[in-house]
PDB file of C-alpha atoms in Angstrom:
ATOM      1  CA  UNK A  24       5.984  24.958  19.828  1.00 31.00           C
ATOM      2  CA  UNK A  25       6.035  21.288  18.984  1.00 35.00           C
ATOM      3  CA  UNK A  26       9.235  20.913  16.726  1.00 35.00           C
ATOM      4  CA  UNK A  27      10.069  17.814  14.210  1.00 42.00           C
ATOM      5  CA  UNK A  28      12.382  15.121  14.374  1.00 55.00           C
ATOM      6  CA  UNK A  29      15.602  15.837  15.195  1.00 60.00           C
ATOM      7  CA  UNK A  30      17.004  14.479  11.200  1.00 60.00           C
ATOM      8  CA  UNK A  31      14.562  16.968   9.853  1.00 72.00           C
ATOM      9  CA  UNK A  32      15.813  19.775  12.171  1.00 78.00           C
ATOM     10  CA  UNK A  33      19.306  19.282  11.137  1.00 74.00           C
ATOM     11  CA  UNK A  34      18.407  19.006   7.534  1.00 79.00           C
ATOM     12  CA  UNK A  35      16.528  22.404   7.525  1.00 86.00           C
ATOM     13  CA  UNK A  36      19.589  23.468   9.842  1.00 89.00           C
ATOM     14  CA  UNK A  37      22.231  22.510   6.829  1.00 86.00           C
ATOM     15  CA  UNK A  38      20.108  23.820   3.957  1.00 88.00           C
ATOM     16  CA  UNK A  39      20.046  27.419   5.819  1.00 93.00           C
ATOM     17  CA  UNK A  40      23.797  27.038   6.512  1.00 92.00           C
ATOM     18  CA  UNK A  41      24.177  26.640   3.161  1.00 92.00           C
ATOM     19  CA  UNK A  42      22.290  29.351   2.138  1.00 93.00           C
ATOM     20  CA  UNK A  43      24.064  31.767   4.335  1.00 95.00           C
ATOM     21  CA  UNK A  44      26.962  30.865   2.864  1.00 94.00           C
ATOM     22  CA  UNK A  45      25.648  31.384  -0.727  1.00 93.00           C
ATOM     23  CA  UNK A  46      24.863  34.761   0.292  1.00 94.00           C
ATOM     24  CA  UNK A  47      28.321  35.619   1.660  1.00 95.00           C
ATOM     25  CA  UNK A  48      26.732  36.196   4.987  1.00 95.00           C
ATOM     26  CA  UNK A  49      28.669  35.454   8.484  1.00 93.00           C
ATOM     27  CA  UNK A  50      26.364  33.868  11.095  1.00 93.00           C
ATOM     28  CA  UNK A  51      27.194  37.101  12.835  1.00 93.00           C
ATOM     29  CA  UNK A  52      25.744  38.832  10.124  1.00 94.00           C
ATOM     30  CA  UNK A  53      22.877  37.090   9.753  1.00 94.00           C
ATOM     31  CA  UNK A  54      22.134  37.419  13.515  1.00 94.00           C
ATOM     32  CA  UNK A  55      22.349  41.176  13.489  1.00 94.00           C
ATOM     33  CA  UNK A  56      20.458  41.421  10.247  1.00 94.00           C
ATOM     34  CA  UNK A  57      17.461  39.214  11.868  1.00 94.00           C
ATOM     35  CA  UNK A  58      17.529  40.825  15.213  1.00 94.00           C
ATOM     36  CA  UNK A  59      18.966  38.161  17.308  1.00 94.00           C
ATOM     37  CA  UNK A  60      22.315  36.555  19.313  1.00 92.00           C
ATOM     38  CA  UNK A  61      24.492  35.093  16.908  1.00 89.00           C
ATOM     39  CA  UNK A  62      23.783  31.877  19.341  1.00 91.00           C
ATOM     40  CA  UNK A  63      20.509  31.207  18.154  1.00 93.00           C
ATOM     41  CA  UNK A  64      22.113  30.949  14.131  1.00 93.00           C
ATOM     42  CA  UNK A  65      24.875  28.590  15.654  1.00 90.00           C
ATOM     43  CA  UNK A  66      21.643  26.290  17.010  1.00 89.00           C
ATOM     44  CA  UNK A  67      19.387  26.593  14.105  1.00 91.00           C
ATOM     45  CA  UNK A  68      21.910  25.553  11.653  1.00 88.00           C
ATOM     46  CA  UNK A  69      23.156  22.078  14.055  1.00 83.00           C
ATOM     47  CA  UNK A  70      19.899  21.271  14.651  1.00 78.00           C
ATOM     48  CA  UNK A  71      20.223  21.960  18.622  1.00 76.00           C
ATOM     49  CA  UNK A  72      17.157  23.663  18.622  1.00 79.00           C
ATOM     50  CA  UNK A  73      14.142  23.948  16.500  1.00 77.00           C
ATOM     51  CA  UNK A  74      13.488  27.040  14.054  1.00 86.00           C
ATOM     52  CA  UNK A  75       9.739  28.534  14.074  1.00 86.00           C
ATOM     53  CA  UNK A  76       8.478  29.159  10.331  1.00 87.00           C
ATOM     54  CA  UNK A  77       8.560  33.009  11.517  1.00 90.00           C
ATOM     55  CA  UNK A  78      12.110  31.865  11.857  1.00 92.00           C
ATOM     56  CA  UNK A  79      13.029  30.177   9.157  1.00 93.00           C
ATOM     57  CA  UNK A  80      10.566  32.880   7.260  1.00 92.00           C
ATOM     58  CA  UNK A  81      13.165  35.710   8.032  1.00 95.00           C
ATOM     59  CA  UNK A  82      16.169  34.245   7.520  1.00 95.00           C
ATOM     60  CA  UNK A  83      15.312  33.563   3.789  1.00 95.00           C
ATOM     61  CA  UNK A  84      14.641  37.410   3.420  1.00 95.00           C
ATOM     62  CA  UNK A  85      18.074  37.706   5.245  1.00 95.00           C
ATOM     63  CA  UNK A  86      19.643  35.557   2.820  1.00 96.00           C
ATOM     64  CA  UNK A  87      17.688  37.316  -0.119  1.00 95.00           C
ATOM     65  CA  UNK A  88      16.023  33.792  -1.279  1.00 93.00           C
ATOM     66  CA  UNK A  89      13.309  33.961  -3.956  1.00 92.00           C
ATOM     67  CA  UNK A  90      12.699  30.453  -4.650  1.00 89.00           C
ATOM     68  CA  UNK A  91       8.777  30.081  -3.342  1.00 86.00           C
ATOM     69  CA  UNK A  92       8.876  26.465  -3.564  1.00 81.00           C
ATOM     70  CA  UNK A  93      11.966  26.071  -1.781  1.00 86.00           C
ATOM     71  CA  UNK A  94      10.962  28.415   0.991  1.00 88.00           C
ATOM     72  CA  UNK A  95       8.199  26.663   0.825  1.00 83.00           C
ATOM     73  CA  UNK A  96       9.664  22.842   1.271  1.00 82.00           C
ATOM     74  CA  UNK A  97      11.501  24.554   4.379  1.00 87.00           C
ATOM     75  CA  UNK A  98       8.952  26.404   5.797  1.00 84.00           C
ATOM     76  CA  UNK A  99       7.441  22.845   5.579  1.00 77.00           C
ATOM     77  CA  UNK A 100       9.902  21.110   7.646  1.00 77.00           C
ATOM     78  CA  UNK A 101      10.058  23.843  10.677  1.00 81.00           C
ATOM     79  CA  UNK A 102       6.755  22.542  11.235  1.00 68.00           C
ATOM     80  CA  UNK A 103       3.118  23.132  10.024  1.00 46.00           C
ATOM     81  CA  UNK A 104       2.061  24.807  12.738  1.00 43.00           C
ATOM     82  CA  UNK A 105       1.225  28.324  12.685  1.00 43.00           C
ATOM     83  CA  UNK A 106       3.764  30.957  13.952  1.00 42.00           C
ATOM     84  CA  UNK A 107       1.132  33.107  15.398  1.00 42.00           C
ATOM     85  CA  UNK A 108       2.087  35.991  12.669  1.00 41.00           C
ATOM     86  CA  UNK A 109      -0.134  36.509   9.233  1.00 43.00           C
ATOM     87  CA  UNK A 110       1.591  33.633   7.214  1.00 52.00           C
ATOM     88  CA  UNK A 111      -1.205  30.769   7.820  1.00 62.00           C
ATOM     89  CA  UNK A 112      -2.013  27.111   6.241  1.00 70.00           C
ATOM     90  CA  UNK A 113      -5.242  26.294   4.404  1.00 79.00           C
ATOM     91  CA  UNK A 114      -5.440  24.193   7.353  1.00 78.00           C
ATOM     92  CA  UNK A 115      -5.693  26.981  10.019  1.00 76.00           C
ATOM     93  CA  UNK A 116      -9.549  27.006  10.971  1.00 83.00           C
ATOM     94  CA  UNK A 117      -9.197  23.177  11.230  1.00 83.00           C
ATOM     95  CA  UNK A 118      -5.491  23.217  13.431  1.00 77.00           C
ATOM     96  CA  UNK A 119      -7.872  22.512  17.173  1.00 80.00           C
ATOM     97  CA  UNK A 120      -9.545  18.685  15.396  1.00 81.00           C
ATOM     98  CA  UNK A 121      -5.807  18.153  13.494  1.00 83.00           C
ATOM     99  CA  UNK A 122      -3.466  16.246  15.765  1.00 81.00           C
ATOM    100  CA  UNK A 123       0.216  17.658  15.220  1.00 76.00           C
ATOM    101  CA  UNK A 124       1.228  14.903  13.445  1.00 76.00           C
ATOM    102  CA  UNK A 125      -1.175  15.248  10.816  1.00 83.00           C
ATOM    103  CA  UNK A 126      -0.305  18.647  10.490  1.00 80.00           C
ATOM    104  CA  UNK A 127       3.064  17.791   9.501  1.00 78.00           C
ATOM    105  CA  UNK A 128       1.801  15.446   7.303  1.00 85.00           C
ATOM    106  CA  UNK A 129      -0.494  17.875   5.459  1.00 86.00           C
ATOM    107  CA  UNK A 130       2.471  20.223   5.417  1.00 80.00           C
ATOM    108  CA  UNK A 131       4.968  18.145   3.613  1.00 82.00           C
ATOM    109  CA  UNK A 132       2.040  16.689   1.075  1.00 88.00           C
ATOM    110  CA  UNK A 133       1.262  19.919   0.419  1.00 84.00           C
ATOM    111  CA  UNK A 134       4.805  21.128  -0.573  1.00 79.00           C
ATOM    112  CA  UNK A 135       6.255  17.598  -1.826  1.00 86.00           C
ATOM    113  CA  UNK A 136       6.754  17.019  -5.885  1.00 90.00           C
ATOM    114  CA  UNK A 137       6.482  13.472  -5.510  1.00 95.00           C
ATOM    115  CA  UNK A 138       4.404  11.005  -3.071  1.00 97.00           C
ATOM    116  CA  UNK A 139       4.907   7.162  -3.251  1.00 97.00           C
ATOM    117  CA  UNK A 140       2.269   5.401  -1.507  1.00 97.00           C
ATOM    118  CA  UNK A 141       1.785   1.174  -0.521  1.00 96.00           C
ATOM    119  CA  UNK A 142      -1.687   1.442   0.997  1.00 95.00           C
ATOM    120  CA  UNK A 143      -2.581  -2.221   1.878  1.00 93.00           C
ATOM    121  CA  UNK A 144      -6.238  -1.547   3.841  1.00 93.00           C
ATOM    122  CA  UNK A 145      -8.029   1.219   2.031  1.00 95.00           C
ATOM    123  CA  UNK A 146      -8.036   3.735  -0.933  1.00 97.00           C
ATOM    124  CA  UNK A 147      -5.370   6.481  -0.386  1.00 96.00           C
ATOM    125  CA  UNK A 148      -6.813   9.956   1.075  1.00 95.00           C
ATOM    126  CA  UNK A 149      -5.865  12.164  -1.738  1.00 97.00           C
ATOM    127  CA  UNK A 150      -8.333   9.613  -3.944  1.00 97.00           C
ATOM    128  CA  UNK A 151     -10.973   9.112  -1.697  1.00 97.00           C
ATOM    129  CA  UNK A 152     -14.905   9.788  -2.460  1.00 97.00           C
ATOM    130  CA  UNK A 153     -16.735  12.574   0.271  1.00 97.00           C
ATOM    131  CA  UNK A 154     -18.594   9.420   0.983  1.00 97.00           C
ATOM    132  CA  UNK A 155     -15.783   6.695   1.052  1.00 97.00           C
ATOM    133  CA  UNK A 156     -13.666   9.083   3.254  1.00 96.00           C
ATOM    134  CA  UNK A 157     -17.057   9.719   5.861  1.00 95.00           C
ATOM    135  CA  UNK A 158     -17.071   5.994   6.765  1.00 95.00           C
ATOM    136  CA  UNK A 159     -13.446   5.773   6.721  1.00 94.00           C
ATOM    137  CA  UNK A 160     -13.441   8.180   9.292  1.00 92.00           C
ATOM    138  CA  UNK A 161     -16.213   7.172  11.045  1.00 91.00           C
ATOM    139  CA  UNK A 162     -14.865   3.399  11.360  1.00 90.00           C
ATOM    140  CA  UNK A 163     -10.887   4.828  12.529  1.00 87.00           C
ATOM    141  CA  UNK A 164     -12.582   7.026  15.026  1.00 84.00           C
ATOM    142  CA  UNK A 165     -15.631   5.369  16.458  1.00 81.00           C
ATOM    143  CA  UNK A 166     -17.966   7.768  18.852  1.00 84.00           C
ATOM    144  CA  UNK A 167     -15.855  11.307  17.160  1.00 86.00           C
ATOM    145  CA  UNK A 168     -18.779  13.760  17.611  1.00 91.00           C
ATOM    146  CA  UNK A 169     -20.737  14.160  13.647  1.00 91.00           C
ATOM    147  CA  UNK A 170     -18.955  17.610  13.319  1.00 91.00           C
ATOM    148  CA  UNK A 171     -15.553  16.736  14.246  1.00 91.00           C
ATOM    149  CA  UNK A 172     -16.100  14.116  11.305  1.00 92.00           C
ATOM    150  CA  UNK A 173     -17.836  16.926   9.356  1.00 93.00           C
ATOM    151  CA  UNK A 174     -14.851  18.898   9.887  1.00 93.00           C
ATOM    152  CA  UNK A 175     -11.762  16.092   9.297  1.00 93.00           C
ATOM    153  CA  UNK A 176     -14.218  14.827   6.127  1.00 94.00           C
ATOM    154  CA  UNK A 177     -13.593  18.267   4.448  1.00 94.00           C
ATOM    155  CA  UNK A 178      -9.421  18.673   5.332  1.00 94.00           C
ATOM    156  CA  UNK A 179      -8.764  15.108   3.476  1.00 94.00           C
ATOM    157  CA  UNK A 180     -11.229  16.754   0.169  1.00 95.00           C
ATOM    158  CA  UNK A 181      -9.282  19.974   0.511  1.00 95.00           C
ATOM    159  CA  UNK A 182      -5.673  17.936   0.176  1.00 95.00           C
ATOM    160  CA  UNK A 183      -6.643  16.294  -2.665  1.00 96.00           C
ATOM    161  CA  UNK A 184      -6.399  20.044  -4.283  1.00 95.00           C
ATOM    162  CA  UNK A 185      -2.562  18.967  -4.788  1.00 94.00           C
ATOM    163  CA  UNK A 186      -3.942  17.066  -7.342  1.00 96.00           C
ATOM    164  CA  UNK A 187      -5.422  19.728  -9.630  1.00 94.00           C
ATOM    165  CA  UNK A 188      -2.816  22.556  -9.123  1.00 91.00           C
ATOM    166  CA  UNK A 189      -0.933  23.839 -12.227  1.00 91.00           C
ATOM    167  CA  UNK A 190       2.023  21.690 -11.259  1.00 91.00           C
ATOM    168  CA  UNK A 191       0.141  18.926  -9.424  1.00 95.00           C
ATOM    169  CA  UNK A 192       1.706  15.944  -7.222  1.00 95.00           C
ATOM    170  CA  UNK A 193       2.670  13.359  -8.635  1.00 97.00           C
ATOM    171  CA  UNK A 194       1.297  10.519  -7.195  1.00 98.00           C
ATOM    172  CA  UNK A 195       2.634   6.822  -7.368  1.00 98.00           C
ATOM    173  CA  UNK A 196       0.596   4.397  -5.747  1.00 98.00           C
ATOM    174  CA  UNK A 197       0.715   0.329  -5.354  1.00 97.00           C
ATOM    175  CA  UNK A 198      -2.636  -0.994  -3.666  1.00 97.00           C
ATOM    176  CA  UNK A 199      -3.314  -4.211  -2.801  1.00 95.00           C
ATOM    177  CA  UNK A 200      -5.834  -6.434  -4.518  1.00 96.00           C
ATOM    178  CA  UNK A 201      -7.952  -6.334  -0.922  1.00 95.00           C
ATOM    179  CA  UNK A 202      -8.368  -2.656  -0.868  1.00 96.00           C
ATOM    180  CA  UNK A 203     -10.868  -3.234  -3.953  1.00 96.00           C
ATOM    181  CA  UNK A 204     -12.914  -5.496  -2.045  1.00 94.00           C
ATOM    182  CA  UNK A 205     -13.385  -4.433   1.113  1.00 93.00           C
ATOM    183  CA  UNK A 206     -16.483  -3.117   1.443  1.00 92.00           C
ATOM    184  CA  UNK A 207     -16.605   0.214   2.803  1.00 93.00           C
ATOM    185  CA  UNK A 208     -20.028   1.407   3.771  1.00 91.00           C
ATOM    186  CA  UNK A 209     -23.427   0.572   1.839  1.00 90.00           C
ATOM    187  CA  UNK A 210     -22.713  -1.222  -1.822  1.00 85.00           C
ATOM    188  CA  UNK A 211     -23.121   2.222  -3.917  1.00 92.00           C
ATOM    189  CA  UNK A 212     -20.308   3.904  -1.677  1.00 95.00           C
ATOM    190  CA  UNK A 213     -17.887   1.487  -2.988  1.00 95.00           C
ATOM    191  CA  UNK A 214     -18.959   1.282  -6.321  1.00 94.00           C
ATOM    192  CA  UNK A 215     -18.863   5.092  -6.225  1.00 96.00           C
ATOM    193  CA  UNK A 216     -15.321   4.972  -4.944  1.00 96.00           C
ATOM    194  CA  UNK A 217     -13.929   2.162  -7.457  1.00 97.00           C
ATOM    195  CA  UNK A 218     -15.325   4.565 -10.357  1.00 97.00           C
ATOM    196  CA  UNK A 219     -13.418   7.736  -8.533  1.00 97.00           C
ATOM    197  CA  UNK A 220     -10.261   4.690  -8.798  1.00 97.00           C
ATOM    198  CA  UNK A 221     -10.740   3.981 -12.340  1.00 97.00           C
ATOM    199  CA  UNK A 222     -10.719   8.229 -13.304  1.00 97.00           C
ATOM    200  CA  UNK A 223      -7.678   9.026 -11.045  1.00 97.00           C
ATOM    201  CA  UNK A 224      -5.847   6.099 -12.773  1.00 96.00           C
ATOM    202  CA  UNK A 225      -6.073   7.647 -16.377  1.00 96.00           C
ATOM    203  CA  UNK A 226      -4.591  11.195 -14.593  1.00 96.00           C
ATOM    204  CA  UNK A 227      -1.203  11.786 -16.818  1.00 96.00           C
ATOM    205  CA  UNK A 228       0.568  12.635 -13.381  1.00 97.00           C
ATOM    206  CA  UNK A 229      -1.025   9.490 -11.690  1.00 98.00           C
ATOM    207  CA  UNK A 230       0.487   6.143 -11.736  1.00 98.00           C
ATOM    208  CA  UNK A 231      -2.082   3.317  -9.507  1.00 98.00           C
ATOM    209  CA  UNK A 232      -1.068  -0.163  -9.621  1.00 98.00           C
ATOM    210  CA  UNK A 233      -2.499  -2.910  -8.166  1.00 97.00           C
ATOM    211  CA  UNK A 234      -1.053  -5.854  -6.060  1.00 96.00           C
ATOM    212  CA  UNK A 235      -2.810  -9.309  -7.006  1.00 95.00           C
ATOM    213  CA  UNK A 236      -3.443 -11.934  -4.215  1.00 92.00           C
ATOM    214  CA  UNK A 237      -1.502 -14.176  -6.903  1.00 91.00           C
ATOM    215  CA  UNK A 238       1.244 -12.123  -5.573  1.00 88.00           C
ATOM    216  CA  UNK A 239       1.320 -13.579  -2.407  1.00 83.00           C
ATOM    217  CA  UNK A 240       3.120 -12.483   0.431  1.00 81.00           C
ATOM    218  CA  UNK A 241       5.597  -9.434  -0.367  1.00 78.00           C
ATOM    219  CA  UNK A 242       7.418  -6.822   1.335  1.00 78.00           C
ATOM    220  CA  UNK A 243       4.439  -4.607   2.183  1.00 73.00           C
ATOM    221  CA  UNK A 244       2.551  -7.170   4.124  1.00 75.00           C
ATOM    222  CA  UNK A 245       4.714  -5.097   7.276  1.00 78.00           C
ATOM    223  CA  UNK A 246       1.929  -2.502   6.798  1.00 87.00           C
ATOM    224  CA  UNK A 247       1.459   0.916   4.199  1.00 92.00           C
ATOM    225  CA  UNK A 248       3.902   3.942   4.151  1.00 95.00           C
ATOM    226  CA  UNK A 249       3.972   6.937   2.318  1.00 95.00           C
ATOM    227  CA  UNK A 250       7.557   8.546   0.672  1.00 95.00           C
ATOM    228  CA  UNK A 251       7.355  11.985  -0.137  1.00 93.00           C
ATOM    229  CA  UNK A 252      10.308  13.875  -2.577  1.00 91.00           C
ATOM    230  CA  UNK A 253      11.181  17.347  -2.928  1.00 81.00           C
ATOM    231  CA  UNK A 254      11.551  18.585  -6.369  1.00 75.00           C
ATOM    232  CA  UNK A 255      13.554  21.814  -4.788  1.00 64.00           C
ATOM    233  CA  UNK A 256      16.137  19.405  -2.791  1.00 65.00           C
ATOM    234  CA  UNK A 257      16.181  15.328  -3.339  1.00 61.00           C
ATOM    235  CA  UNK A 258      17.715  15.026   0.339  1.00 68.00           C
ATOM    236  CA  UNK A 259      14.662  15.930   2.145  1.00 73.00           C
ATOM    237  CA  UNK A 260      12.653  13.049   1.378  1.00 83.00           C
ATOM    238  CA  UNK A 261      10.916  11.698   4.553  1.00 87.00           C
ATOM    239  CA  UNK A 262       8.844   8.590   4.733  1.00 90.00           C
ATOM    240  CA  UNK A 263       5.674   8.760   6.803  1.00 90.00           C
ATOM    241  CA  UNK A 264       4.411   5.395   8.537  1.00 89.00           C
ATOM    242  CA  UNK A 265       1.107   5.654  10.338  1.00 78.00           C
ATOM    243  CA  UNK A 266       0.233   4.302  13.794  1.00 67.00           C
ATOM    244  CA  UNK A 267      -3.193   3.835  15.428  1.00 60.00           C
ATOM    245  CA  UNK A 268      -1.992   7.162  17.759  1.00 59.00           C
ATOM    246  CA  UNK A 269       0.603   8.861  15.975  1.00 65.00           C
ATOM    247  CA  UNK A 270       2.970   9.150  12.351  1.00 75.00           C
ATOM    248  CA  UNK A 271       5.913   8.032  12.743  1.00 82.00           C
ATOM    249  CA  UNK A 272       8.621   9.926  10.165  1.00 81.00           C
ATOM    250  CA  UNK A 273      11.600   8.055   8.800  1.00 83.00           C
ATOM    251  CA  UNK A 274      14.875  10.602   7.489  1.00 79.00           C
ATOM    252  CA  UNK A 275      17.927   8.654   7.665  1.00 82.00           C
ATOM    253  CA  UNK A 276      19.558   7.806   4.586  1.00 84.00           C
ATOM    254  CA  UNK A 277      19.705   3.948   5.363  1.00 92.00           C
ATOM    255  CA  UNK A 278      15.706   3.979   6.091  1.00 90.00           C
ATOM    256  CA  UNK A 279      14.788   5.865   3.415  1.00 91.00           C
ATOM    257  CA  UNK A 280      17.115   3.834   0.900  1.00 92.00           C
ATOM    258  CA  UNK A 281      15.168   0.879   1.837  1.00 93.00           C
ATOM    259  CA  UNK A 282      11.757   2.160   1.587  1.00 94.00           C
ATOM    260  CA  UNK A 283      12.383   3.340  -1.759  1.00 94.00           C
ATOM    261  CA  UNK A 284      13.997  -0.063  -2.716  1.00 95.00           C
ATOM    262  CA  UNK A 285      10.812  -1.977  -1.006  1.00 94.00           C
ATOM    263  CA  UNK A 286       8.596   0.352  -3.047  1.00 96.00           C
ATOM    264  CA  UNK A 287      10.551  -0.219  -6.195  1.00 96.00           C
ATOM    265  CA  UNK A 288      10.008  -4.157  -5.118  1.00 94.00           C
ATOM    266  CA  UNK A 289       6.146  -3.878  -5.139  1.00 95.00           C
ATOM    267  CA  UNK A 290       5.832  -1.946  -8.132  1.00 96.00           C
ATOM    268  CA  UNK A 291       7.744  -4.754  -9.995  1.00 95.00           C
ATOM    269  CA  UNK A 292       5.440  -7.408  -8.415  1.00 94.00           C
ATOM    270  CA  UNK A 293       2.285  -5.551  -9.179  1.00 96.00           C
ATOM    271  CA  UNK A 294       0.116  -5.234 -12.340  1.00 97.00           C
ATOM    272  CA  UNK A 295       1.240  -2.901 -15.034  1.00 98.00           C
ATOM    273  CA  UNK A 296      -0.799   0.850 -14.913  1.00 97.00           C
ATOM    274  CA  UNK A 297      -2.885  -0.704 -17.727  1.00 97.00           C
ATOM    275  CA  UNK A 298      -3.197  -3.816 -16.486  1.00 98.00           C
ATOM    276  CA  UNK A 299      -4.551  -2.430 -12.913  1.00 97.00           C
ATOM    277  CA  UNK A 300      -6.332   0.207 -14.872  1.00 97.00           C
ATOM    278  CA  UNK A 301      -8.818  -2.951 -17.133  1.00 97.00           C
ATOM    279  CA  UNK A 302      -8.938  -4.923 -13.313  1.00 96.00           C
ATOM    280  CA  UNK A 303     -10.050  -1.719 -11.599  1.00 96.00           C
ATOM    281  CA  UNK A 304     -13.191  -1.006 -14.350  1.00 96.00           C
ATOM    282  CA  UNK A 305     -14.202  -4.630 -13.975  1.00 95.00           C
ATOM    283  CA  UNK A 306     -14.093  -4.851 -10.569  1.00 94.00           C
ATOM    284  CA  UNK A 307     -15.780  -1.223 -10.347  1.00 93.00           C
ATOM    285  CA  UNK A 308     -18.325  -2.461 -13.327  1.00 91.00           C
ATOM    286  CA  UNK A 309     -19.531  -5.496 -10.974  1.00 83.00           C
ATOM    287  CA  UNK A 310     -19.753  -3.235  -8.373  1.00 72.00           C
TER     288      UNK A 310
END
């Protein structure tokens, strides 16, 4: 079992302290209740060790918690992967082409209220085209067998489902002027994609804006991130910065203070939503 970081551990490890407490529950208590040595409470809640989501899963009967979406967000932070009992992801058939990273990723996307993206190089997943996200993939992962492609092609259309639940994600992105242009694929791909752009930006829970070149150089020019937010608990948000070979997940205060202050930057140097909505159907009607 592949657990997170250790902030995110200790986070999850505090949130199920606190619920034991809540529930007037010892840690001696909650270790006879759940079958185990007290021990393995004391290193769940420090964040010694790591907590499957079979784990955390029976604990939160133990502590008589109801909340879906908060067992949910911390089911989410033990780790995506599955705990070899009944409880699996939509993910599941697709876990043996999904690195664990990504896993994680699609976990906490999947569970998070809020995302804040700065995507500097190309359109964000959860907005992507079938046909945009095919070359996309294709160009990232040059020589990937046509079915592994197939296969990682169909889990970024299947995320973008957080978009049309009953309470959908909302989803602030800033992308910059370049992402329009670059041409991704044969001319009708990208025109294809720009009019997917110009419909996700009139969404009532989506907010796109667009960074000019007359911008210049800003704050994001250090390469995209992603900030996710909890509706459930504000003090798990985690930002998400992506490698060529692995995520890399940011969960100190200090970090994620300044991500959210670099994000608050670019949305104050880029066009208003109406603005970057009029730029986006000219650019996509000269497509």
């Amino acid at each position: 079992m592949r657990h997170g970081p250790v902030v995110r551990r200790r986070k999850l490890g505090a949130e199920l302290r606190a619920l034991r407490t809540r529930a007037g529950i010892t840690s001696g208590e909650a270790a006879r209740l759940a079958g185990w040595h007290q021990s393995k409470v004391s290193r769940i809640e420090t964040g010694t060790s790591g907590a499957k989501p079979g784990d955390v899963d029976l604990l939160l009967d133990v502590y008589g918690v109801a909340d879906t979406q908060l067992r949910e967000v911390l089911l989410a932070l033990a780790g995506s992967e599955d705990d070899g009992g009944s409880r699996q992801h939509w993910w599941h058939p697709y876990r043996g082409v999904l690195p664990p990273a990504y896993r994680d990723f699609i976990s906490l996307e999947s569970q998070a209220g809020t995302m804040r993206t700065l995507e500097t190089t190309v359109v964000p997943g959860l907005l992507q085209t079938p046909e945009y996200a095919r070359e996309v993939t294709r160009a990232a992962m040059d020589g990937l067998p046509e079915e592994r492609i197939d296969a990682l092609v169909q889990v970024r259309l299947t995320r973008q489902d957080v978009l049309r639940s009953a309470t959908p994600l909302h989803l602030s992105a800033v992308l910059d002027e370049a992402v329009l242009h670059r041409r991704v694929g044969e001319p009708g791909v990208m025109a294809r994609q720009l009019e997917r752009l110009v419909d996700a930006a009139r969404l009532p829970h989506v907010r796109l804006q667009v960074l000019p070149f007359a911008a210049g150089a800003h704050i994001g020019v250090t390469g995209p991130f992603v900030i996710f937010s909890f509706s459930s608990t504000s003090d798990l948000d985690v930002v998400v910065l992506d490698h060529l070979t692995s995520s890399l997940y940011l969960e100190r205060k200090e970090d994620l203070e300044a991500y959210t202050e670099a994000f608050k930057a670019l949305q104050g140097h880029a066009l208003s939503p109406d603005d970057s909505l009029d730029l986006l159907a000219a650019t996509a009607a000269g497509a």
